[in-house]
CSV table of C-alpha atoms and ligand atoms in Angstrom, one decimal:
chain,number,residue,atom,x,y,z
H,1,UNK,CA,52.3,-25.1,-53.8
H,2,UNK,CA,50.1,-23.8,-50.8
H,3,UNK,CA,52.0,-22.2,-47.6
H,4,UNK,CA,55.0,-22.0,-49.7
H,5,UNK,CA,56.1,-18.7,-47.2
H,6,UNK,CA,55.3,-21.0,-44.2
H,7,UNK,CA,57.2,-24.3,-45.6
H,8,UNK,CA,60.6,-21.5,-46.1
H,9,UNK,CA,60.0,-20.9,-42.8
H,10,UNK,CA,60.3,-24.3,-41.7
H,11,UNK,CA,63.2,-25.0,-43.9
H,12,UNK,CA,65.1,-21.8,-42.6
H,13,UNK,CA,64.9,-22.2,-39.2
H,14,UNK,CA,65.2,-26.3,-39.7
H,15,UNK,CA,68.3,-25.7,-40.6
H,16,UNK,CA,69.7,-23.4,-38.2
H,17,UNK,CA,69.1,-26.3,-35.5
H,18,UNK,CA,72.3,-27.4,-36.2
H,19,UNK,CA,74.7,-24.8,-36.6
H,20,UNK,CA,73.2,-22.8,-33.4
H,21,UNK,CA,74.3,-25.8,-31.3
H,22,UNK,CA,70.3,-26.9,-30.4
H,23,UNK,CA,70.5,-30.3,-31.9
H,24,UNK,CA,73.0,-33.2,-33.1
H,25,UNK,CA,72.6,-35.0,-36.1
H,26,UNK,CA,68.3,-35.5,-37.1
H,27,UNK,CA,67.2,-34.7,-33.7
H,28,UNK,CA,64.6,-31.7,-32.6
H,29,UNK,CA,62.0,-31.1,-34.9
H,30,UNK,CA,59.9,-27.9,-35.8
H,31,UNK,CA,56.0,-27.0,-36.5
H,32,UNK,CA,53.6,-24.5,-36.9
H,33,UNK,CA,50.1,-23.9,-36.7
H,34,UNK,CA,48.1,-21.9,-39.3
H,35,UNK,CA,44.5,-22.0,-39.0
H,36,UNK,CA,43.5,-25.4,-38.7
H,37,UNK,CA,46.6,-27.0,-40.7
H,38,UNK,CA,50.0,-27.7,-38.8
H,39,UNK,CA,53.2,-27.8,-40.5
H,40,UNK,CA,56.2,-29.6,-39.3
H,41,UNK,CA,59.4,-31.2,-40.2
H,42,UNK,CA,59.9,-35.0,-41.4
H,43,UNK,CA,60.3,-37.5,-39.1
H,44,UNK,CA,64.3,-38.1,-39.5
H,45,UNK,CA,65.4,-36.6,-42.4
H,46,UNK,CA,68.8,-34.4,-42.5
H,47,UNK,CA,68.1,-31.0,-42.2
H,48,UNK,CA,70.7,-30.3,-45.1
H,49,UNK,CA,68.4,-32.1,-47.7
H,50,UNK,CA,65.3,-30.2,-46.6
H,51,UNK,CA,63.4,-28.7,-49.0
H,52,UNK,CA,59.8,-26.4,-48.8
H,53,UNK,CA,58.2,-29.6,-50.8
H,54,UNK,CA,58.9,-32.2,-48.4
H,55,UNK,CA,57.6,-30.1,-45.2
H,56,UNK,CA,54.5,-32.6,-43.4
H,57,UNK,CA,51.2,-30.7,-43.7
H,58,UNK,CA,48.4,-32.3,-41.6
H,59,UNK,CA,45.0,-31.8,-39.6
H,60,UNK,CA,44.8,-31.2,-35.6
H,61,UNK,CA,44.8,-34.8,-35.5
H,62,UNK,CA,48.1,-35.6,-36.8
H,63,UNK,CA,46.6,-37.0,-40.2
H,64,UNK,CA,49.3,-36.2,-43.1
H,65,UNK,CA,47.1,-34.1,-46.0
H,66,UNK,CA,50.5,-33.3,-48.0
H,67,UNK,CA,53.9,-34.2,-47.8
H,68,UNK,CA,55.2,-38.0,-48.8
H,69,UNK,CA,57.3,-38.3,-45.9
H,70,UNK,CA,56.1,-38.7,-42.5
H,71,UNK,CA,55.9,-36.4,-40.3
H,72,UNK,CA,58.3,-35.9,-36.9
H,73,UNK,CA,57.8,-38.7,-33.8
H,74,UNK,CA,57.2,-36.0,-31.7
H,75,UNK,CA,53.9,-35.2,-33.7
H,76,UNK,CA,51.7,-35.9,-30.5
H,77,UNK,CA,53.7,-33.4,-28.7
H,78,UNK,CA,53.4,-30.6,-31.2
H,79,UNK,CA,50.0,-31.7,-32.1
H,80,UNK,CA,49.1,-31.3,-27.8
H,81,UNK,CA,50.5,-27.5,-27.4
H,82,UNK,CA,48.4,-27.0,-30.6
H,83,UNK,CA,44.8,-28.6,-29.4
H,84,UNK,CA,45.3,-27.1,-25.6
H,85,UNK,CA,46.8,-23.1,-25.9
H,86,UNK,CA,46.8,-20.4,-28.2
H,87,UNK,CA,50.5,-20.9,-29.2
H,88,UNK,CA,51.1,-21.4,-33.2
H,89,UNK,CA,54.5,-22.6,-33.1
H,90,UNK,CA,56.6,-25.4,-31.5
H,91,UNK,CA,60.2,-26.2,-31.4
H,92,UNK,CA,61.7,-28.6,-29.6
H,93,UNK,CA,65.2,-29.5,-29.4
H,94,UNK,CA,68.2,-31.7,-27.7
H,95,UNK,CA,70.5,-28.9,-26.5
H,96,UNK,CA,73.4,-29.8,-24.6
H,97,UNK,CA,73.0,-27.2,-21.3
H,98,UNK,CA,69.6,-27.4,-21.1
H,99,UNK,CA,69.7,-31.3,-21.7
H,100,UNK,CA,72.0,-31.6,-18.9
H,101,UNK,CA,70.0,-29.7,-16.4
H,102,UNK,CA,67.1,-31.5,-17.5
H,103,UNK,CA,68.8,-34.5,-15.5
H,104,UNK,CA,69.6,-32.5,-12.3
H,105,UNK,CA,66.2,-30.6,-11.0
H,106,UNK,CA,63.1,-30.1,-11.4
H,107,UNK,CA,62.9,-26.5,-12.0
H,108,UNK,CA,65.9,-24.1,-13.3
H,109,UNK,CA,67.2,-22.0,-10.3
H,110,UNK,CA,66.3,-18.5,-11.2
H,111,UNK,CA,69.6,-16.5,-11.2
H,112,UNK,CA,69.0,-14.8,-14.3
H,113,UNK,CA,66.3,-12.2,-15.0
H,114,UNK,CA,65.6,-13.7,-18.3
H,115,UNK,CA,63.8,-16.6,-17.5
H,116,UNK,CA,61.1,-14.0,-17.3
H,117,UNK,CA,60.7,-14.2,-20.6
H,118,UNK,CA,59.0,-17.4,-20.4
H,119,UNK,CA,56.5,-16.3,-17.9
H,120,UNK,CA,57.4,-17.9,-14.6
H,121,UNK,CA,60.4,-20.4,-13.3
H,122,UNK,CA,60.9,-23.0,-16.4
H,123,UNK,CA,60.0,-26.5,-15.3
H,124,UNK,CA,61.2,-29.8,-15.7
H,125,UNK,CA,58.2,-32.2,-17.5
H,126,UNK,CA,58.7,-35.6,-15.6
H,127,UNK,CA,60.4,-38.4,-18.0
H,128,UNK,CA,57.9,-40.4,-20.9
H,129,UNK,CA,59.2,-42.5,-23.5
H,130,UNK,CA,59.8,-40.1,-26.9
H,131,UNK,CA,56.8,-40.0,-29.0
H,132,UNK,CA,54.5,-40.8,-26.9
H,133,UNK,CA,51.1,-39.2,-25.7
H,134,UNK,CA,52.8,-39.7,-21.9
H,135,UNK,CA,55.4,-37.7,-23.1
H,136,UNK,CA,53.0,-34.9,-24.9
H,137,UNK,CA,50.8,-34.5,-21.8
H,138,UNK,CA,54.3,-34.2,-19.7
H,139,UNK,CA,55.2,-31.2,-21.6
H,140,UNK,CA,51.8,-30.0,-22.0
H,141,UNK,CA,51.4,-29.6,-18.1
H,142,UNK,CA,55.0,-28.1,-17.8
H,143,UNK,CA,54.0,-25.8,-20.4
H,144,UNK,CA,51.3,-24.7,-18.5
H,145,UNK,CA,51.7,-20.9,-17.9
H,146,UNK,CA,55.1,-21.0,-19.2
H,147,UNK,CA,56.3,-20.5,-23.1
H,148,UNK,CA,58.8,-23.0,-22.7
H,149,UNK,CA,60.0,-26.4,-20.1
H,150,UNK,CA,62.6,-28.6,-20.2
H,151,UNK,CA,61.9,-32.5,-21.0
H,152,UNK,CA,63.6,-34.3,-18.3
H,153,UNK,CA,66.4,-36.7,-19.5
H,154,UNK,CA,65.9,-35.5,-23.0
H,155,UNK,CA,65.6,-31.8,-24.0
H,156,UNK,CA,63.6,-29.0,-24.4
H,157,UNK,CA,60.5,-27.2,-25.9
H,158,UNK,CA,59.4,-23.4,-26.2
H,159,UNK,CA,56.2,-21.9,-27.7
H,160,UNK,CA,55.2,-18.6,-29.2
H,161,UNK,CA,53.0,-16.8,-31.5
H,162,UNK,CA,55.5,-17.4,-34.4
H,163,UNK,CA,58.5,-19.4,-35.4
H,164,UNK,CA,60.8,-17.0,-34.8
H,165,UNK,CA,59.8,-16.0,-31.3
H,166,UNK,CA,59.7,-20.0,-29.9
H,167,UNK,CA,62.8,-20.1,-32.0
H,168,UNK,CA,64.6,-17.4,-30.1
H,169,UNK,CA,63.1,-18.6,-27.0
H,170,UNK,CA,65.0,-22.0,-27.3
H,171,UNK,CA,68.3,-20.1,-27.8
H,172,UNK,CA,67.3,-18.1,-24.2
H,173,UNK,CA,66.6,-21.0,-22.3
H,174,UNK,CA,70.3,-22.9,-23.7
H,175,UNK,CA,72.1,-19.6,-22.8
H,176,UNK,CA,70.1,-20.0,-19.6
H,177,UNK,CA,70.6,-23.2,-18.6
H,178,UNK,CA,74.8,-23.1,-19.6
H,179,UNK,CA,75.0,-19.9,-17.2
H,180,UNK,CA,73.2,-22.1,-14.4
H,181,UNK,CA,75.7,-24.8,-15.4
H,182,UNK,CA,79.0,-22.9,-15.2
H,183,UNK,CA,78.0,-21.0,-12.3
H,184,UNK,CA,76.8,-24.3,-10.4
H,185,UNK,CA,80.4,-26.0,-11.4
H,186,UNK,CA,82.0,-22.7,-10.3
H,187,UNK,CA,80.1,-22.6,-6.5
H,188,UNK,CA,81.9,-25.7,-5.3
H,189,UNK,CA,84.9,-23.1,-4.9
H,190,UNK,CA,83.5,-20.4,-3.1
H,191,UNK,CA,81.7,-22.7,-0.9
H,192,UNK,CA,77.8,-21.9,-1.7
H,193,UNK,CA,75.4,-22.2,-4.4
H,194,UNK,CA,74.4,-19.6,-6.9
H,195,UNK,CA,72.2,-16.9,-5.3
H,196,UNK,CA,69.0,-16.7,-6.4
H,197,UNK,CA,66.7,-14.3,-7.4
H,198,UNK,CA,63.5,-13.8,-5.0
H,199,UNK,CA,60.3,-14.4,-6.7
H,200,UNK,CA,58.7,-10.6,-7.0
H,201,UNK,CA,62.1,-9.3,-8.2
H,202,UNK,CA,60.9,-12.0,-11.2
H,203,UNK,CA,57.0,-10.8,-11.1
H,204,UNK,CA,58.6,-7.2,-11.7
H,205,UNK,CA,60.7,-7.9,-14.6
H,206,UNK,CA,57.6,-10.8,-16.0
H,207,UNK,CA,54.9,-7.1,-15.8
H,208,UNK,CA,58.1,-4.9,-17.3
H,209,UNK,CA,58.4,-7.6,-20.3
H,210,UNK,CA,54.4,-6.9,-20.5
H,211,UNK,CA,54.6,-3.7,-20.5
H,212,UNK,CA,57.4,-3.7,-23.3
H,213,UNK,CA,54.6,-5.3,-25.4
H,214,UNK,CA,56.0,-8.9,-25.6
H,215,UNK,CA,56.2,-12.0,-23.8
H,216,UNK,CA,59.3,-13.1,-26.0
H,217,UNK,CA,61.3,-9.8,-27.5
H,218,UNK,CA,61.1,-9.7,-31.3
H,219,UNK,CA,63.7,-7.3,-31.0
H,220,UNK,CA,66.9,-7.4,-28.8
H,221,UNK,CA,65.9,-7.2,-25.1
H,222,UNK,CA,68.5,-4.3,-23.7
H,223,UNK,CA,69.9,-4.7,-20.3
A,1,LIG,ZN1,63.6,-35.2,-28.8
């Protein structure tokens, strides 16, 4: 079987989804780009009964070459980030903090330093129906810049150069988006809102992170 390292992959982090609290039941879904050939989970199969075999493989176009399920709703969304950046993998998920959020702004407040690591303040795409191309170019535009975006009213999506790295990047932007959350629910009792951090305190730690050599740490970020 061809890509059988990349089709682990898949399965590995498929079925962390779960268990890491970034999706309930069949939702999210995963791909990855190699070359021209994008691999991605079925379209509601339980993550439990995934298996390297039964990972979609298809063209830039969405057209299924192997696999005998079909592949994720979501495909036009993955299949965008693909045909418009540089990025070679895709997850998107349904996590509760950063699904909530997604229904209260338009950006995430910047009170942490981390949300440098996705290049600039995370957005909020505007709503489209799941599935759709509305929805795909939505994300694609909130994307823009950025290595992840929440989906208004529905979830979130992060991008990076591997699995792993958009991977780890979805678990930043939940812990993110829960500290926003808590310290939002908290403010009503001392009687203001979070503060904020300015904008260059962010462009310094964005051009540290560059200088560390990574957009998204491979390894533990310290501090
Ligand atoms: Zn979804």
């Amino acid at each position: 079987m061809r890509l059988a390292q990349e089709r682990a992959e898949i399965v590995r982090f498929a079925q962390r989804l779960r268990p890491d609290g970034l999706v309930v039941g069949t939702s999210g879904n995963l791909s990855m780009r190699v070359g021209n050939l994008v691999l991605a989970t079925p379209s509601g199969l339980d993550y439990d009964t995934l298996t390297p075999d039964l990972v979609c493989v298809t063209d830039l176009s969405g057209r299924l070459l192997e696999g005998r399920l079909e592949p994720t709703s979501e495909m036009p969304l993955h299949l965008s980030v693909y045909n418009t950046t540089d990025h070679t993998a895709v997850v998107h998920t349904h996590a509760t903090a950063a699904t909530a959020v997604s229904t209260l702004v338009a950006e995430l407040p910047v009170i942490h330093y981390l949300v440098a690591l996705f290049g600039g303040p995370v957005r909020v795409a505007p709503y489209a129906t799941y599935g759709t191309p509305e929805l795909a170019a939505s994300v694609t535009g909130a994307l823009e810049g950025r290595t992840g975006c929440l989906m208004s009213n529905h979830g979130t999506v992060t991008v990076g150069s591997s699995l792993a790295q958009a991977y780890q990047l979805n678990l930043y932007l939940e812990w993110l988006c829960e500290v926003w959350l808590r310290a939002s629910t908290a403010a009503g009792a001392v009687g203001r809102l979070p503060r904020e951090l300015p904008a260059k305190e962010l462009q310094r730690v964005i051009a540290k992170f560059e200088t560390y050599g990574q957009v998204a740490p491979a390894r533990p970020v310290s501090g």
